[in-house]
Amino acid sequence: MVKRRKQPTRKRIAAATASKGNPAPATLRKSQRKPQKKTRTWPYALTLLAAWGLILGAVLYFHWISTLPDTKGLMAKGPSRDITILDDRGRLIARHGLTQGAMVDVEDMPPYVANAFIAIEDRRFREHFGLDPIGLLRAAYENALAGHVVQGGSTITQQLAKNLFLTANRTLDRKIQEALLALYLESRYSKNQILTLYLNRVYFGAGVYGIEAAAERFFGKPASSLNLTEAAMLAGSVKAPAHYNPLADPDASVARARVVLRAMESSGFITQERFREASATRPRVVHGTGTPGSGYFVDWVVARARTITGDVDQPITVTTTFDLDTQRKAERAVTRGLAAEGAKLRAHQAALVTLSPDGAVRAMIGGKSYQASPFNRATDALRQPGSAFKPFVYLTALEAGHRPSDTMVDGPIDIRGWKPSNYENRFEGEMTLTNAFAKSSNTIAAKLTIESGAKAVARTAHRLGIESALSAVPSLALGTSGVKPIEMAAGYAAFANGGYVAPAYAITEIKGRNGKVYYRRKTPAPQRVMSPDNAAMMTQMMRETVISGTGRAARLTERPTAGKTGTTQDFHDAWFVGFTADYVTAVWIGNDDNAPMKHATGGGLPAHIFKTFMEDAESGLPVRPLAATPLLTTAATPTPRAVAVSLDDSPPSEDKRDAFDRIIDSLFGGGT
């Protein structure tokens, strides 16, 4: 057996090495051996997480960026839509289109204007980069102490981003987009440019956006002329525009302004002395003098003003023929009339328009309530005028040779199956044209239309101012074609002024803020549309209507009055249109759905509204005669007409029957 050689042990090796003066192997390893590296995995994990975080962040970033709106052209100054409407005495009726006033640079306003907003909304505005972490922490702290939200952390830049591009939805996406837009706006625009954008887009209440529009609306001056207290009131209204705007609650607005002034003083924007002075100042707030129903007129005028001027690059002022005092009286008469009789008559709507005899609009009511329904029934509703249309029939007859003293028979007739009847189916027999007009004989009006021709009657109405299409059929005599109240008033104005056309108008001048005149009305040359004799005879017949006829309820106590009632079949519409030397007024009542009223006639509520309004409107004016003085008297020898004889109640001869048949054939066979 071979013995295995013993291997030297570590101790022996160490002892041997030590005996030779060398260090021990263990010592050698400790001093000379390189330290071994330990494997660490957390840096790789962090790198991987960071890489994935960057990828995910990039995906989300591009997702949010892709949904952001275009921010180009924000500083562009587009045309202002601000239109100020004044009445004939220069009194403010309304300011229209103030949703966005003309853009004004922050450098063009006193420094305290911008500082008021900075002090109350974002006092670190000039230090932060669009987001304000310090402000967020401060707001969070204050809210935690109060137990509810008392401060917001959004910067002016964030508010601008939200106002310009985003909705009010409180979602994570929206807040992130708001932050990204704020950063982008700060990188693209200077602080003054951001302030300019903010002040010109922020909402101030009362339907007003932008500081220029707010200054004009609340204080009647441009933003460059605001004083310190006014600036503080505007800055204070931003928090709760519906409550703090100067029109909604002046006391609350002033109290809120003092909070803004205190913030300005504590931020070093104003001295303590200026704080006390401004706090003791109460600015004069401009309250619009327009009445509740003036909105109908304003809408009508604005549409015409924009047609005249097109797109202009500055606010404009439109001076009109409107009279606010007359408008108030008209609104009072309509409101009281409907309140007293509307329910009983089942009449839910009314319209009234008043002109001067030359066509100038003095008052306009387009419905019971503008707030409830802005549809303008005075200018846009086509309603059958009934017997109120008869002046055009009788004028056509006068032009064909008739006279008010002519006699005709009010009795049953049959025109190819059409059998016009009078109110309550009663007939008066033989009567003069003056009496037939005053008592509103339908059969005589129909006979006159047949004799003159429905086309001739339609031409007469159009010549005097009716613009709506008219059906040239015999029933036109009874007002079966729809017309607008303003057209009826214009048509009657030709009678009131002695025979001249008088289309309704309202705008006398349009000027820009720089004084440029865009439009100034020139009085047109008088255009006669009826002879003086015919105008006088028609006026006399309409005077008789309010003296002894169907319009007696409309007769004014001390003034010459003329007019005509109108009631349509089944009481769908009721009218009174009349005039004095000063005003021409058309009154209509009815229902928007054309539902029949309960025995509502033109001689009832419309005549009462006319009288109530006209008595009030004429108060203080001198009593004057009507423009058209009757030149012929009704005492003249009657001149019977062939058609009048042929259509009476006596059995007609064959020759008379043939004459009547030829007239009917010419009307219906000729395609009229």
Coordinates of N, CA and C in Angstrom, one line a residue, residues 186-340:
E186 N -47.1 81.0 -21.4 CA -46.0 81.7 -20.8 C -44.8 81.7 -21.6
S187 N -44.6 80.6 -22.3 CA -43.4 80.5 -23.2 C -43.5 81.3 -24.5
R188 N -44.7 81.6 -24.9 CA -45.0 82.2 -26.2 C -45.2 83.7 -26.0
Y189 N -45.9 84.1 -24.9 CA -46.3 85.5 -24.8 C -45.6 86.1 -23.5
S190 N -45.5 87.4 -23.6 CA -44.9 88.2 -22.4 C -46.0 88.3 -21.3
K191 N -45.6 88.7 -20.2 CA -46.6 88.8 -19.1 C -47.7 89.9 -19.4
N192 N -47.3 91.0 -20.0 CA -48.2 92.0 -20.4 C -49.2 91.5 -21.5
Q193 N -48.7 90.7 -22.4 CA -49.5 90.2 -23.4 C -50.6 89.2 -22.8
I194 N -50.1 88.4 -21.8 CA -51.0 87.5 -21.2 C -52.1 88.3 -20.4
L195 N -51.7 89.3 -19.7 CA -52.6 90.2 -19.0 C -53.6 90.8 -20.0
T196 N -53.1 91.2 -21.1 CA -54.0 91.8 -22.1 C -55.1 90.8 -22.6
L197 N -54.6 89.6 -22.9 CA -55.5 88.6 -23.3 C -56.6 88.3 -22.2
Y198 N -56.1 88.2 -21.0 CA -57.0 87.9 -19.9 C -58.0 88.9 -19.7
L199 N -57.6 90.2 -19.6 CA -58.5 91.3 -19.3 C -59.5 91.5 -20.4
N200 N -59.2 91.0 -21.6 CA -60.1 91.2 -22.8 C -61.0 90.0 -23.0
R201 N -60.8 88.9 -22.2 CA -61.6 87.7 -22.4 C -62.4 87.3 -21.1
V202 N -62.0 87.9 -20.0 CA -62.7 87.4 -18.7 C -64.1 87.9 -18.7
Y203 N -65.0 87.1 -18.0 CA -66.4 87.5 -17.9 C -66.7 88.3 -16.7
F204 N -67.4 89.4 -16.9 CA -67.7 90.4 -15.8 C -69.1 90.4 -15.3
G205 N -70.0 89.5 -15.9 CA -71.4 89.5 -15.5 C -72.2 90.4 -16.4
A206 N -73.5 90.3 -16.3 CA -74.5 91.0 -17.1 C -74.3 90.8 -18.6
G207 N -73.8 89.6 -18.9 CA -73.6 89.3 -20.3 C -72.4 89.9 -21.0
V208 N -71.4 90.5 -20.2 CA -70.3 91.2 -20.7 C -69.0 90.5 -20.5
Y209 N -68.3 90.4 -21.6 CA -66.9 89.8 -21.6 C -65.9 90.9 -22.0
G210 N -64.8 91.0 -21.4 CA -63.7 91.9 -21.7 C -63.9 93.2 -21.0
I211 N -62.7 93.8 -20.6 CA -62.7 95.0 -19.7 C -63.2 96.2 -20.5
E212 N -63.0 96.3 -21.8 CA -63.5 97.5 -22.5 C -65.0 97.5 -22.5
A213 N -65.6 96.3 -22.8 CA -67.1 96.2 -22.8 C -67.6 96.5 -21.4
A214 N -66.9 95.9 -20.4 CA -67.4 96.1 -19.0 C -67.3 97.6 -18.6
A215 N -66.2 98.3 -18.9 CA -66.1 99.7 -18.6 C -67.2 100.5 -19.2
E216 N -67.5 100.2 -20.5 CA -68.5 100.9 -21.2 C -69.9 100.6 -20.6
R217 N -70.1 99.3 -20.3 CA -71.4 98.9 -19.9 C -71.8 99.4 -18.5
F218 N -70.8 99.3 -17.6 CA -71.1 99.6 -16.2 C -70.8 101.1 -15.8
F219 N -69.8 101.7 -16.5 CA -69.4 103.1 -16.1 C -69.5 104.1 -17.3
G220 N -69.9 103.6 -18.4 CA -70.1 104.5 -19.6 C -68.8 105.2 -20.0
K221 N -67.7 104.5 -19.9 CA -66.4 105.1 -20.3 C -65.5 104.0 -20.8
P222 N -64.4 104.3 -21.6 CA -63.5 103.3 -22.0 C -62.6 102.8 -20.9
A223 N -62.0 101.7 -21.0 CA -61.2 101.1 -19.9 C -60.0 102.0 -19.6
S224 N -59.5 102.7 -20.6 CA -58.3 103.6 -20.3 C -58.7 104.8 -19.4
S225 N -60.0 105.0 -19.2 CA -60.4 106.1 -18.3 C -60.9 105.7 -16.9
L226 N -60.8 104.4 -16.6 CA -61.2 103.9 -15.3 C -60.4 104.5 -14.2
N227 N -61.1 104.8 -13.1 CA -60.4 105.2 -11.9 C -60.1 104.0 -11.0
L228 N -59.4 104.3 -9.9 CA -58.9 103.1 -9.1 C -60.1 102.3 -8.5
T229 N -61.1 103.0 -8.0 CA -62.2 102.3 -7.4 C -63.0 101.5 -8.5
E230 N -63.2 102.1 -9.7 CA -63.9 101.4 -10.7 C -63.1 100.1 -11.1
A231 N -61.8 100.3 -11.2 CA -60.9 99.1 -11.6 C -61.1 98.0 -10.5
A232 N -61.1 98.4 -9.2 CA -61.3 97.5 -8.2 C -62.6 96.8 -8.2
M233 N -63.7 97.5 -8.6 CA -65.0 96.9 -8.7 C -65.0 95.8 -9.8
L234 N -64.4 96.1 -11.0 CA -64.3 95.2 -12.0 C -63.5 94.0 -11.7
A235 N -62.3 94.2 -11.0 CA -61.5 93.1 -10.6 C -62.2 92.2 -9.6
G236 N -63.0 92.8 -8.7 CA -63.7 92.1 -7.7 C -64.9 91.2 -8.3
S237 N -65.4 91.7 -9.4 CA -66.6 90.9 -9.9 C -66.2 89.6 -10.6
V238 N -64.9 89.4 -10.9 CA -64.5 88.2 -11.6 C -64.8 86.9 -10.7
K239 N -64.7 87.0 -9.4 CA -64.9 85.9 -8.5 C -66.3 85.3 -8.7
A240 N -67.3 86.2 -8.7 CA -68.7 85.8 -8.8 C -69.4 86.8 -9.7
P241 N -69.3 86.8 -11.0 CA -69.8 87.8 -11.8 C -71.3 88.1 -11.7
A242 N -72.1 87.1 -11.5 CA -73.5 87.2 -11.4 C -73.9 88.0 -10.2
H243 N -73.1 87.9 -9.1 CA -73.4 88.6 -7.9 C -72.7 89.9 -7.7
Y244 N -71.4 90.0 -8.1 CA -70.6 91.2 -7.8 C -70.6 92.2 -8.9
N245 N -71.2 91.9 -10.1 CA -71.1 93.0 -11.1 C -72.0 94.2 -10.6
P246 N -71.5 95.4 -11.0 CA -72.2 96.6 -10.4 C -73.6 96.8 -10.7
L247 N -74.2 96.1 -11.7 CA -75.6 96.2 -12.0 C -76.4 95.3 -11.1
A248 N -75.9 94.1 -10.8 CA -76.6 93.1 -10.1 C -76.8 93.5 -8.6
D249 N -75.8 94.0 -8.0 CA -75.9 94.4 -6.6 C -74.8 95.5 -6.3
P250 N -75.1 96.8 -6.5 CA -74.1 97.8 -6.3 C -73.4 97.8 -5.0
D251 N -74.2 97.5 -3.9 CA -73.6 97.5 -2.6 C -72.6 96.4 -2.4
A252 N -72.9 95.2 -2.9 CA -72.0 94.0 -2.9 C -70.8 94.3 -3.7
S253 N -71.0 95.0 -4.8 CA -69.8 95.3 -5.7 C -68.9 96.3 -5.0
V254 N -69.4 97.3 -4.3 CA -68.6 98.2 -3.6 C -67.8 97.5 -2.5
A255 N -68.5 96.7 -1.7 CA -67.9 96.0 -0.6 C -66.8 95.1 -1.1
R256 N -67.0 94.4 -2.3 CA -66.0 93.5 -2.9 C -64.8 94.4 -3.4
A257 N -65.1 95.6 -3.9 CA -64.0 96.4 -4.3 C -63.1 96.8 -3.2
R258 N -63.6 97.0 -2.0 CA -62.8 97.3 -0.8 C -61.8 96.2 -0.5
V259 N -62.3 94.9 -0.7 CA -61.4 93.8 -0.5 C -60.3 93.8 -1.5
V260 N -60.6 94.2 -2.7 CA -59.5 94.3 -3.7 C -58.6 95.4 -3.4
L261 N -59.1 96.5 -3.0 CA -58.2 97.6 -2.6 C -57.3 97.3 -1.4
R262 N -57.8 96.5 -0.5 CA -57.0 96.1 0.7 C -55.9 95.2 0.2
A263 N -56.2 94.3 -0.8 CA -55.2 93.4 -1.3 C -54.1 94.2 -2.1
M264 N -54.5 95.2 -2.8 CA -53.6 96.0 -3.5 C -52.7 96.8 -2.5
E265 N -53.2 97.2 -1.4 CA -52.4 97.9 -0.4 C -51.4 97.0 0.3
S266 N -51.9 95.8 0.6 CA -51.0 94.8 1.2 C -49.9 94.3 0.3
S267 N -50.2 94.3 -1.0 CA -49.2 93.9 -2.0 C -48.3 95.0 -2.4
G268 N -48.5 96.2 -1.9 CA -47.6 97.3 -2.2 C -47.9 98.1 -3.5
F269 N -49.1 97.8 -4.1 CA -49.5 98.4 -5.4 C -50.0 99.8 -5.1
I270 N -50.6 100.1 -4.0 CA -51.1 101.4 -3.6 C -50.7 101.8 -2.2
T271 N -50.7 103.0 -1.9 CA -50.3 103.4 -0.5 C -51.6 103.4 0.3
Q272 N -51.4 103.5 1.6 CA -52.5 103.5 2.6 C -53.4 104.7 2.3
E273 N -52.8 105.8 2.0 CA -53.6 107.0 1.7 C -54.5 106.8 0.5
R274 N -54.0 106.2 -0.6 CA -54.8 106.0 -1.7 C -55.9 104.9 -1.4
F275 N -55.5 104.0 -0.6 CA -56.5 102.9 -0.2 C -57.7 103.6 0.5
R276 N -57.4 104.5 1.4 CA -58.5 105.2 2.2 C -59.3 106.1 1.2
E277 N -58.7 106.7 0.3 CA -59.4 107.6 -0.6 C -60.3 106.8 -1.6
A278 N -59.7 105.7 -2.1 CA -60.5 104.9 -3.1 C -61.6 104.2 -2.4
S279 N -61.4 103.8 -1.1 CA -62.4 103.1 -0.4 C -63.6 104.0 -0.1
A280 N -63.4 105.3 0.0 CA -64.4 106.2 0.3 C -65.2 106.7 -0.9
T281 N -64.7 106.3 -2.1 CA -65.3 106.7 -3.4 C -66.3 105.7 -3.8
R282 N -67.5 106.2 -4.3 CA -68.5 105.3 -4.8 C -68.8 105.8 -6.3
P283 N -68.3 105.0 -7.3 CA -68.5 105.4 -8.6 C -69.9 105.4 -9.1
R284 N -70.2 106.2 -10.1 CA -71.6 106.3 -10.7 C -71.7 105.1 -11.7
V285 N -72.6 104.2 -11.4 CA -72.9 103.1 -12.3 C -73.9 103.5 -13.3
V286 N -73.7 103.2 -14.6 CA -74.6 103.6 -15.6 C -75.7 102.5 -15.8
H287 N -76.9 102.9 -15.5 CA -78.0 101.9 -15.6 C -78.7 102.2 -17.0
G288 N -78.8 101.2 -17.8 CA -79.5 101.4 -19.1 C -80.9 101.9 -18.9
T289 N -81.3 102.8 -19.7 CA -82.6 103.4 -19.5 C -83.7 102.7 -20.4
G290 N -83.3 101.6 -21.1 CA -84.2 100.9 -21.9 C -85.3 100.2 -21.0
T291 N -86.5 100.2 -21.6 CA -87.6 99.5 -20.9 C -87.6 98.0 -21.1
P292 N -88.4 97.3 -20.4 CA -88.4 95.8 -20.6 C -88.7 95.4 -22.0
G293 N -89.6 96.1 -22.6 CA -90.0 95.7 -24.0 C -89.2 96.3 -25.1
S294 N -88.2 97.1 -24.7 CA -87.4 97.8 -25.8 C -86.5 96.8 -26.6
G295 N -86.4 95.6 -26.1 CA -85.6 94.6 -26.7 C -86.1 94.3 -28.1
Y296 N -87.4 94.3 -28.4 CA -87.9 94.1 -29.7 C -87.4 95.1 -30.7
F297 N -87.4 96.4 -30.3 CA -87.0 97.5 -31.1 C -85.5 97.4 -31.3
V298 N -84.7 97.1 -30.3 CA -83.3 97.0 -30.4 C -82.9 95.9 -31.4
D299 N -83.5 94.7 -31.3 CA -83.1 93.7 -32.2 C -83.4 94.1 -33.7
W300 N -84.5 94.8 -33.8 CA -84.9 95.2 -35.2 C -83.9 96.2 -35.7
V301 N -83.5 97.1 -34.9 CA -82.6 98.2 -35.3 C -81.2 97.6 -35.6
V302 N -80.7 96.7 -34.7 CA -79.4 96.2 -34.9 C -79.3 95.5 -36.2
A303 N -80.3 94.7 -36.6 CA -80.2 94.0 -37.8 C -80.1 95.0 -39.0
R304 N -80.8 96.1 -38.9 CA -80.7 97.1 -40.0 C -79.4 97.8 -40.0
A305 N -78.9 98.1 -38.8 CA -77.6 98.8 -38.7 C -76.5 98.0 -39.3
R306 N -76.5 96.7 -39.0 CA -75.4 95.9 -39.5 C -75.5 95.7 -41.1
T307 N -76.8 95.8 -41.6 CA -76.9 95.8 -43.0 C -76.4 97.0 -43.6
I308 N -76.5 98.1 -43.0 CA -76.0 99.4 -43.5 C -74.5 99.5 -43.4
T309 N -73.9 99.1 -42.3 CA -72.5 99.3 -42.1 C -71.6 98.1 -42.5
G310 N -72.2 96.9 -42.5 CA -71.4 95.7 -42.6 C -70.5 95.5 -41.4
D311 N -69.3 94.9 -41.6 CA -68.4 94.7 -40.5 C -67.5 95.9 -40.3
V312 N -67.6 96.6 -39.2 CA -66.8 97.7 -38.9 C -65.8 97.3 -37.8
D313 N -64.7 98.0 -37.7 CA -63.6 97.7 -36.8 C -63.6 98.5 -35.5
Q314 N -64.7 99.0 -35.2 CA -64.8 99.8 -33.9 C -66.3 99.8 -33.5
P315 N -66.5 100.2 -32.2 CA -67.9 100.3 -31.7 C -68.6 101.4 -32.5
I316 N -69.9 101.2 -32.7 CA -70.7 102.2 -33.3 C -71.9 102.7 -32.4
T317 N -72.3 103.9 -32.7 CA -73.5 104.4 -32.0 C -74.6 104.7 -33.0
V318 N -75.8 104.2 -32.7 CA -76.9 104.3 -33.6 C -77.9 105.2 -32.9
T319 N -78.2 106.4 -33.5 CA -79.2 107.3 -33.1 C -80.5 107.0 -33.8
T320 N -81.6 106.9 -33.1 CA -82.9 106.4 -33.6 C -84.0 107.4 -33.4
T321 N -85.1 107.1 -34.0 CA -86.3 108.0 -33.8 C -87.1 107.5 -32.6
F322 N -86.7 106.5 -31.9 CA -87.4 105.9 -30.8 C -87.5 106.9 -29.7
D323 N -88.6 106.9 -28.9 CA -88.8 107.7 -27.7 C -89.1 106.9 -26.5
L324 N -88.2 106.9 -25.6 CA -88.4 106.0 -24.4 C -89.6 106.3 -23.6
D325 N -90.0 107.6 -23.5 CA -91.2 107.9 -22.8 C -92.4 107.4 -23.4
T326 N -92.5 107.5 -24.7 CA -93.6 106.9 -25.5 C -93.6 105.4 -25.3
Q327 N -92.5 104.8 -25.4 CA -92.4 103.3 -25.2 C -92.9 102.9 -23.9
R328 N -92.6 103.6 -22.8 CA -93.1 103.2 -21.5 C -94.6 103.3 -21.5
K329 N -95.1 104.3 -22.0 CA -96.6 104.4 -22.0 C -97.2 103.3 -22.9
A330 N -96.6 102.9 -24.0 CA -97.2 101.8 -24.8 C -97.1 100.5 -24.0
E331 N -96.0 100.3 -23.4 CA -95.9 99.0 -22.6 C -96.9 99.0 -21.5
R332 N -97.1 100.1 -20.8 CA -98.1 100.2 -19.7 C -99.5 99.9 -20.2
A333 N -99.8 100.4 -21.4 CA -101.2 100.2 -21.9 C -101.4 98.8 -22.3
V334 N -100.4 98.2 -23.0 CA -100.6 96.8 -23.4 C -100.6 95.9 -22.2
T335 N -99.7 96.1 -21.3 CA -99.7 95.2 -20.1 C -101.0 95.3 -19.3
R336 N -101.5 96.5 -19.1 CA -102.7 96.6 -18.3 C -103.9 96.1 -19.1
G337 N -103.9 96.3 -20.4 CA -105.0 95.8 -21.2 C -105.1 94.3 -21.2
L338 N -104.0 93.6 -21.4 CA -104.0 92.1 -21.4 C -104.3 91.6 -20.0
A339 N -103.8 92.3 -19.0 CA -104.1 91.8 -17.6 C -105.6 92.0 -17.3
A340 N -106.2 93.0 -17.8 CA -107.7 93.2 -17.5 C -108.6 92.3 -18.4

